[in-house]
Amino acid sequence: MYGDDIASVLISEEQIAEKVEELAELVAKRYPADAPEGDLLLVGVLKGAIFFMTDLAKKLTVPTQMEFMAVSSYGSSTSSSGVVRIMKDLDKDIAGRNVLIVEDIIDSGLTLSWLLRNLSSRNPASLEVVTLLRKPDALRTQVDVMGVGFDIPNEFVVGYGLDYDERYRDLPYIGTLNPKVYGGK
Ligand code: XMP
Ligand code: MG
């Protein structure tokens, strides 16, 4: 539906669904259903993580609550600077809660490491990360994550929540973008 904007399908809808189930099992194992800290709190990072977050939540076998945060990192649209601004903060206090950050993609890791510092200063009982995608070759800082869906090549990807200039989020798969879209050949 986007013509030839998508150069290739990197991860299919079926592959994503399978991986989400695996990650849900991993998450459910880590958190007891009747934790004294109360229900697990998923913190989704808008907007990219919404598809992953809702699909994951539906597969989890422990009670969860959901909160969202929006952050924006200064810099060009396709690379991160590590200077992060909160566009929408959490509505609730997370002190004493088991918090699981749900991310779409770890690229340089700078956004996430900032977010981890920010949220840990709010004194959650625990703080972990699950990310659907990670680009190992782009990492510029070490970040510990509990779960990773797919390690992918250092290419710009879209779909399943991920956008280029707000487009392509609605694709059910993860694809690479034809360079002509962002001004390449
Ligand atoms: P860093 O570099 O801080 O970046 O780990 C994380 C954020 O940058 C965005 N990002 C992407 N978005 N396709 C996208 O649609 C990509 O290939 C991509 N790489 C990074 C994303 O918002 C992520 O949370
Ligand atoms: Mg984005």
mmCIF file with all atom_site columns, N, CA and C in Angstrom, residues 52-99:
data_model
loop_
_atom_site.group_PDB
_atom_site.id
_atom_site.type_symbol
_atom_site.label_atom_id
_atom_site.label_alt_id
_atom_site.label_comp_id
_atom_site.label_asym_id
_atom_site.label_entity_id
_atom_site.label_seq_id
_atom_site.pdbx_PDB_ins_code
_atom_site.Cartn_x
_atom_site.Cartn_y
_atom_site.Cartn_z
_atom_site.occupancy
_atom_site.B_iso_or_equiv
_atom_site.pdbx_formal_charge
_atom_site.auth_seq_id
_atom_site.auth_comp_id
_atom_site.auth_asym_id
_atom_site.auth_atom_id
_atom_site.pdbx_PDB_model_num
ATOM 1   N N  . PHE A 1 52 ? 3.797  -3.365  19.872 1.00 0.00 ? 52 PHE A N  1
ATOM 2   C CA . PHE A 1 52 ? 4.505  -4.379  20.645 1.00 0.00 ? 52 PHE A CA 1
ATOM 3   C C  . PHE A 1 52 ? 3.919  -4.463  22.054 1.00 0.00 ? 52 PHE A C  1
ATOM 4   N N  . MET A 1 53 ? 3.702  -3.320  22.659 1.00 0.00 ? 53 MET A N  1
ATOM 5   C CA . MET A 1 53 ? 3.189  -3.288  24.035 1.00 0.00 ? 53 MET A CA 1
ATOM 6   C C  . MET A 1 53 ? 1.818  -3.950  24.147 1.00 0.00 ? 53 MET A C  1
ATOM 7   N N  . THR A 1 54 ? 0.912  -3.629  23.247 1.00 0.00 ? 54 THR A N  1
ATOM 8   C CA . THR A 1 54 ? -0.438 -4.191  23.361 1.00 0.00 ? 54 THR A CA 1
ATOM 9   C C  . THR A 1 54 ? -0.428 -5.686  23.031 1.00 0.00 ? 54 THR A C  1
ATOM 10  N N  . ASP A 1 55 ? 0.359  -6.086  22.042 1.00 0.00 ? 55 ASP A N  1
ATOM 11  C CA . ASP A 1 55 ? 0.436  -7.513  21.709 1.00 0.00 ? 55 ASP A CA 1
ATOM 12  C C  . ASP A 1 55 ? 1.059  -8.297  22.865 1.00 0.00 ? 55 ASP A C  1
ATOM 13  N N  . LEU A 1 56 ? 2.114  -7.739  23.461 1.00 0.00 ? 56 LEU A N  1
ATOM 14  C CA . LEU A 1 56 ? 2.789  -8.397  24.581 1.00 0.00 ? 56 LEU A CA 1
ATOM 15  C C  . LEU A 1 56 ? 1.837  -8.513  25.773 1.00 0.00 ? 56 LEU A C  1
ATOM 16  N N  . ALA A 1 57 ? 1.155  -7.432  26.101 1.00 0.00 ? 57 ALA A N  1
ATOM 17  C CA . ALA A 1 57 ? 0.254  -7.418  27.267 1.00 0.00 ? 57 ALA A CA 1
ATOM 18  C C  . ALA A 1 57 ? -0.817 -8.494  27.125 1.00 0.00 ? 57 ALA A C  1
ATOM 19  N N  . LYS A 1 58 ? -1.301 -8.698  25.916 1.00 0.00 ? 58 LYS A N  1
ATOM 20  C CA . LYS A 1 58 ? -2.355 -9.686  25.691 1.00 0.00 ? 58 LYS A CA 1
ATOM 21  C C  . LYS A 1 58 ? -1.862 -11.111 25.896 1.00 0.00 ? 58 LYS A C  1
ATOM 22  N N  . LYS A 1 59 ? -0.544 -11.317 25.751 1.00 0.00 ? 59 LYS A N  1
ATOM 23  C CA . LYS A 1 59 ? 0.030  -12.663 25.899 1.00 0.00 ? 59 LYS A CA 1
ATOM 24  C C  . LYS A 1 59 ? 0.563  -12.939 27.298 1.00 0.00 ? 59 LYS A C  1
ATOM 25  N N  . LEU A 1 60 ? 0.655  -11.924 28.138 1.00 0.00 ? 60 LEU A N  1
ATOM 26  C CA . LEU A 1 60 ? 1.218  -12.119 29.471 1.00 0.00 ? 60 LEU A CA 1
ATOM 27  C C  . LEU A 1 60 ? 0.230  -12.864 30.362 1.00 0.00 ? 60 LEU A C  1
ATOM 28  N N  . THR A 1 61 ? 0.784  -13.725 31.205 1.00 0.00 ? 61 THR A N  1
ATOM 29  C CA . THR A 1 61 ? -0.092 -14.508 32.083 1.00 0.00 ? 61 THR A CA 1
ATOM 30  C C  . THR A 1 61 ? -0.035 -13.986 33.515 1.00 0.00 ? 61 THR A C  1
ATOM 31  N N  . VAL A 1 62 ? 0.520  -12.791 33.688 1.00 0.00 ? 62 VAL A N  1
ATOM 32  C CA . VAL A 1 62 ? 0.489  -12.131 34.995 1.00 0.00 ? 62 VAL A CA 1
ATOM 33  C C  . VAL A 1 62 ? -0.289 -10.825 34.833 1.00 0.00 ? 62 VAL A C  1
ATOM 34  N N  . PRO A 1 63 ? -0.981 -10.388 35.909 1.00 0.00 ? 63 PRO A N  1
ATOM 35  C CA . PRO A 1 63 ? -1.750 -9.143  35.795 1.00 0.00 ? 63 PRO A CA 1
ATOM 36  C C  . PRO A 1 63 ? -0.814 -7.951  35.569 1.00 0.00 ? 63 PRO A C  1
ATOM 37  N N  . THR A 1 64 ? -1.159 -7.132  34.626 1.00 0.00 ? 64 THR A N  1
ATOM 38  C CA . THR A 1 64 ? -0.312 -5.967  34.339 1.00 0.00 ? 64 THR A CA 1
ATOM 39  C C  . THR A 1 64 ? -1.150 -4.705  34.248 1.00 0.00 ? 64 THR A C  1
ATOM 40  N N  . GLN A 1 65 ? -0.497 -3.602  34.531 1.00 0.00 ? 65 GLN A N  1
ATOM 41  C CA . GLN A 1 65 ? -1.100 -2.293  34.290 1.00 0.00 ? 65 GLN A CA 1
ATOM 42  C C  . GLN A 1 65 ? -0.224 -1.594  33.262 1.00 0.00 ? 65 GLN A C  1
ATOM 43  N N  . MET A 1 66 ? -0.778 -0.593  32.618 1.00 0.00 ? 66 MET A N  1
ATOM 44  C CA . MET A 1 66 ? -0.043 0.067   31.531 1.00 0.00 ? 66 MET A CA 1
ATOM 45  C C  . MET A 1 66 ? 0.020  1.571   31.701 1.00 0.00 ? 66 MET A C  1
ATOM 46  N N  . GLU A 1 67 ? 1.224  2.099   31.510 1.00 0.00 ? 67 GLU A N  1
ATOM 47  C CA . GLU A 1 67 ? 1.427  3.547   31.491 1.00 0.00 ? 67 GLU A CA 1
ATOM 48  C C  . GLU A 1 67 ? 2.261  3.877   30.255 1.00 0.00 ? 67 GLU A C  1
ATOM 49  N N  . PHE A 1 68 ? 2.184  5.116   29.840 1.00 0.00 ? 68 PHE A N  1
ATOM 50  C CA . PHE A 1 68 ? 2.942  5.523   28.651 1.00 0.00 ? 68 PHE A CA 1
ATOM 51  C C  . PHE A 1 68 ? 3.760  6.775   28.917 1.00 0.00 ? 68 PHE A C  1
ATOM 52  N N  . MET A 1 69 ? 4.873  6.832   28.220 1.00 0.00 ? 69 MET A N  1
ATOM 53  C CA . MET A 1 69 ? 5.727  8.006   28.277 1.00 0.00 ? 69 MET A CA 1
ATOM 54  C C  . MET A 1 69 ? 6.112  8.355   26.862 1.00 0.00 ? 69 MET A C  1
ATOM 55  N N  . ALA A 1 70 ? 6.282  9.632   26.600 1.00 0.00 ? 70 ALA A N  1
ATOM 56  C CA . ALA A 1 70 ? 6.806  10.022  25.288 1.00 0.00 ? 70 ALA A CA 1
ATOM 57  C C  . ALA A 1 70 ? 8.063  10.837  25.514 1.00 0.00 ? 70 ALA A C  1
ATOM 58  N N  . VAL A 1 71 ? 9.127  10.444  24.849 1.00 0.00 ? 71 VAL A N  1
ATOM 59  C CA . VAL A 1 71 ? 10.373 11.184  24.953 1.00 0.00 ? 71 VAL A CA 1
ATOM 60  C C  . VAL A 1 71 ? 10.847 11.522  23.551 1.00 0.00 ? 71 VAL A C  1
ATOM 61  N N  . SER A 1 72 ? 11.586 12.606  23.454 1.00 0.00 ? 72 SER A N  1
ATOM 62  C CA . SER A 1 72 ? 12.116 12.917  22.139 1.00 0.00 ? 72 SER A CA 1
ATOM 63  C C  . SER A 1 72 ? 13.575 13.264  22.313 1.00 0.00 ? 72 SER A C  1
ATOM 64  N N  . SER A 1 73 ? 14.373 12.720  21.406 1.00 0.00 ? 73 SER A N  1
ATOM 65  C CA . SER A 1 73 ? 15.796 13.011  21.534 1.00 0.00 ? 73 SER A CA 1
ATOM 66  C C  . SER A 1 73 ? 16.150 14.046  20.481 1.00 0.00 ? 73 SER A C  1
ATOM 67  N N  . TYR A 1 74 ? 16.898 15.029  20.906 1.00 0.00 ? 74 TYR A N  1
ATOM 68  C CA . TYR A 1 74 ? 17.309 16.080  19.963 1.00 0.00 ? 74 TYR A CA 1
ATOM 69  C C  . TYR A 1 74 ? 18.235 15.481  18.936 1.00 0.00 ? 74 TYR A C  1
ATOM 70  N N  . GLY A 1 75 ? 18.231 16.018  17.748 1.00 0.00 ? 75 GLY A N  1
ATOM 71  C CA . GLY A 1 75 ? 19.130 15.515  16.717 1.00 0.00 ? 75 GLY A CA 1
ATOM 72  C C  . GLY A 1 75 ? 18.340 15.272  15.450 1.00 0.00 ? 75 GLY A C  1
ATOM 73  N N  . SER A 1 76 ? 18.973 14.670  14.460 1.00 0.00 ? 76 SER A N  1
ATOM 74  C CA . SER A 1 76 ? 18.299 14.455  13.188 1.00 0.00 ? 76 SER A CA 1
ATOM 75  C C  . SER A 1 76 ? 17.250 13.363  13.351 1.00 0.00 ? 76 SER A C  1
ATOM 76  N N  . SER A 1 77 ? 16.397 13.202  12.354 1.00 0.00 ? 77 SER A N  1
ATOM 77  C CA . SER A 1 77 ? 15.279 12.277  12.495 1.00 0.00 ? 77 SER A CA 1
ATOM 78  C C  . SER A 1 77 ? 15.722 10.818  12.496 1.00 0.00 ? 77 SER A C  1
ATOM 79  N N  . THR A 1 78 ? 16.895 10.519  11.967 1.00 0.00 ? 78 THR A N  1
ATOM 80  C CA . THR A 1 78 ? 17.291 9.113   11.897 1.00 0.00 ? 78 THR A CA 1
ATOM 81  C C  . THR A 1 78 ? 18.464 8.767   12.804 1.00 0.00 ? 78 THR A C  1
ATOM 82  N N  . SER A 1 79 ? 18.907 9.696   13.655 1.00 0.00 ? 79 SER A N  1
ATOM 83  C CA . SER A 1 79 ? 19.921 9.315   14.627 1.00 0.00 ? 79 SER A CA 1
ATOM 84  C C  . SER A 1 79 ? 19.692 10.060  15.929 1.00 0.00 ? 79 SER A C  1
ATOM 85  N N  . SER A 1 80 ? 20.186 9.481   16.991 1.00 0.00 ? 80 SER A N  1
ATOM 86  C CA . SER A 1 80 ? 19.884 9.969   18.324 1.00 0.00 ? 80 SER A CA 1
ATOM 87  C C  . SER A 1 80 ? 21.081 10.740  18.871 1.00 0.00 ? 80 SER A C  1
ATOM 88  N N  . SER A 1 81 ? 20.808 11.759  19.678 1.00 0.00 ? 81 SER A N  1
ATOM 89  C CA . SER A 1 81 ? 21.897 12.551  20.246 1.00 0.00 ? 81 SER A CA 1
ATOM 90  C C  . SER A 1 81 ? 22.157 12.210  21.705 1.00 0.00 ? 81 SER A C  1
ATOM 91  N N  . GLY A 1 82 ? 21.186 11.536  22.331 1.00 0.00 ? 82 GLY A N  1
ATOM 92  C CA . GLY A 1 82 ? 21.334 11.231  23.746 1.00 0.00 ? 82 GLY A CA 1
ATOM 93  C C  . GLY A 1 82 ? 20.825 12.337  24.653 1.00 0.00 ? 82 GLY A C  1
ATOM 94  N N  . VAL A 1 83 ? 20.501 13.497  24.060 1.00 0.00 ? 83 VAL A N  1
ATOM 95  C CA . VAL A 1 83 ? 19.890 14.565  24.848 1.00 0.00 ? 83 VAL A CA 1
ATOM 96  C C  . VAL A 1 83 ? 18.384 14.395  24.723 1.00 0.00 ? 83 VAL A C  1
ATOM 97  N N  . VAL A 1 84 ? 17.767 14.042  25.842 1.00 0.00 ? 84 VAL A N  1
ATOM 98  C CA . VAL A 1 84 ? 16.380 13.601  25.773 1.00 0.00 ? 84 VAL A CA 1
ATOM 99  C C  . VAL A 1 84 ? 15.464 14.580  26.499 1.00 0.00 ? 84 VAL A C  1
ATOM 100 N N  . ARG A 1 85 ? 14.302 14.765  25.927 1.00 0.00 ? 85 ARG A N  1
ATOM 101 C CA . ARG A 1 85 ? 13.312 15.630  26.546 1.00 0.00 ? 85 ARG A CA 1
ATOM 102 C C  . ARG A 1 85 ? 12.030 14.819  26.754 1.00 0.00 ? 85 ARG A C  1
ATOM 103 N N  . ILE A 1 86 ? 11.394 14.994  27.908 1.00 0.00 ? 86 ILE A N  1
ATOM 104 C CA . ILE A 1 86 ? 10.125 14.299  28.163 1.00 0.00 ? 86 ILE A CA 1
ATOM 105 C C  . ILE A 1 86 ? 8.992  15.092  27.525 1.00 0.00 ? 86 ILE A C  1
ATOM 106 N N  . MET A 1 87 ? 8.294  14.476  26.576 1.00 0.00 ? 87 MET A N  1
ATOM 107 C CA . MET A 1 87 ? 7.157  15.133  25.923 1.00 0.00 ? 87 MET A CA 1
ATOM 108 C C  . MET A 1 87 ? 5.859  14.819  26.668 1.00 0.00 ? 87 MET A C  1
ATOM 109 N N  . LYS A 1 88 ? 5.808  13.592  27.210 1.00 0.00 ? 88 LYS A N  1
ATOM 110 C CA . LYS A 1 88 ? 4.664  13.215  28.036 1.00 0.00 ? 88 LYS A CA 1
ATOM 111 C C  . LYS A 1 88 ? 5.209  12.344  29.158 1.00 0.00 ? 88 LYS A C  1
ATOM 112 N N  . ASP A 1 89 ? 4.971  12.773  30.381 1.00 0.00 ? 89 ASP A N  1
ATOM 113 C CA . ASP A 1 89 ? 5.488  12.001  31.514 1.00 0.00 ? 89 ASP A CA 1
ATOM 114 C C  . ASP A 1 89 ? 4.450  10.972  31.967 1.00 0.00 ? 89 ASP A C  1
ATOM 115 N N  . LEU A 1 90 ? 4.870  10.066  32.844 1.00 0.00 ? 90 LEU A N  1
ATOM 116 C CA . LEU A 1 90 ? 3.949  9.095   33.414 1.00 0.00 ? 90 LEU A CA 1
ATOM 117 C C  . LEU A 1 90 ? 2.881  9.818   34.227 1.00 0.00 ? 90 LEU A C  1
ATOM 118 N N  . ASP A 1 91 ? 1.686  9.253   34.254 1.00 0.00 ? 91 ASP A N  1
ATOM 119 C CA . ASP A 1 91 ? 0.603  9.855   35.042 1.00 0.00 ? 91 ASP A CA 1
ATOM 120 C C  . ASP A 1 91 ? 0.707  9.454   36.512 1.00 0.00 ? 91 ASP A C  1
ATOM 121 N N  . LYS A 1 92 ? 1.380  8.331   36.750 1.00 0.00 ? 92 LYS A N  1
ATOM 122 C CA . LYS A 1 92 ? 1.378  7.765   38.103 1.00 0.00 ? 92 LYS A CA 1
ATOM 123 C C  . LYS A 1 92 ? 2.782  7.695   38.685 1.00 0.00 ? 92 LYS A C  1
ATOM 124 N N  . ASP A 1 93 ? 2.828  7.668   40.012 1.00 0.00 ? 93 ASP A N  1
ATOM 125 C CA . ASP A 1 93 ? 4.065  7.462   40.743 1.00 0.00 ? 93 ASP A CA 1
ATOM 126 C C  . ASP A 1 93 ? 4.467  5.991   40.588 1.00 0.00 ? 93 ASP A C  1
ATOM 127 N N  . ILE A 1 94 ? 5.758  5.724   40.355 1.00 0.00 ? 94 ILE A N  1
ATOM 128 C CA . ILE A 1 94 ? 6.187  4.330   40.189 1.00 0.00 ? 94 ILE A CA 1
ATOM 129 C C  . ILE A 1 94 ? 6.977  3.811   41.389 1.00 0.00 ? 94 ILE A C  1
ATOM 130 N N  . ALA A 1 95 ? 7.083  4.617   42.434 1.00 0.00 ? 95 ALA A N  1
ATOM 131 C CA . ALA A 1 95 ? 7.841  4.193   43.627 1.00 0.00 ? 95 ALA A CA 1
ATOM 132 C C  . ALA A 1 95 ? 7.275  2.882   44.160 1.00 0.00 ? 95 ALA A C  1
ATOM 133 N N  . GLY A 1 96 ? 8.176  1.927   44.413 1.00 0.00 ? 96 GLY A N  1
ATOM 134 C CA . GLY A 1 96 ? 7.769  0.647   44.987 1.00 0.00 ? 96 GLY A CA 1
ATOM 135 C C  . GLY A 1 96 ? 7.144  -0.332  44.011 1.00 0.00 ? 96 GLY A C  1
ATOM 136 N N  . ARG A 1 97 ? 7.069  0.037   42.743 1.00 0.00 ? 97 ARG A N  1
ATOM 137 C CA . ARG A 1 97 ? 6.423  -0.844  41.747 1.00 0.00 ? 97 ARG A CA 1
ATOM 138 C C  . ARG A 1 97 ? 7.461  -1.649  40.968 1.00 0.00 ? 97 ARG A C  1
ATOM 139 N N  . ASN A 1 98 ? 7.024  -2.776  40.436 1.00 0.00 ? 98 ASN A N  1
ATOM 140 C CA . ASN A 1 98 ? 7.844  -3.511  39.474 1.00 0.00 ? 98 ASN A CA 1
ATOM 141 C C  . ASN A 1 98 ? 7.572  -2.927  38.096 1.00 0.00 ? 98 ASN A C  1
ATOM 142 N N  . VAL A 1 99 ? 8.587  -2.271  37.540 1.00 0.00 ? 99 VAL A N  1
ATOM 143 C CA . VAL A 1 99 ? 8.410  -1.539  36.279 1.00 0.00 ? 99 VAL A CA 1
ATOM 144 C C  . VAL A 1 99 ? 9.155  -2.245  35.149 1.00 0.00 ? 99 VAL A C  1
#
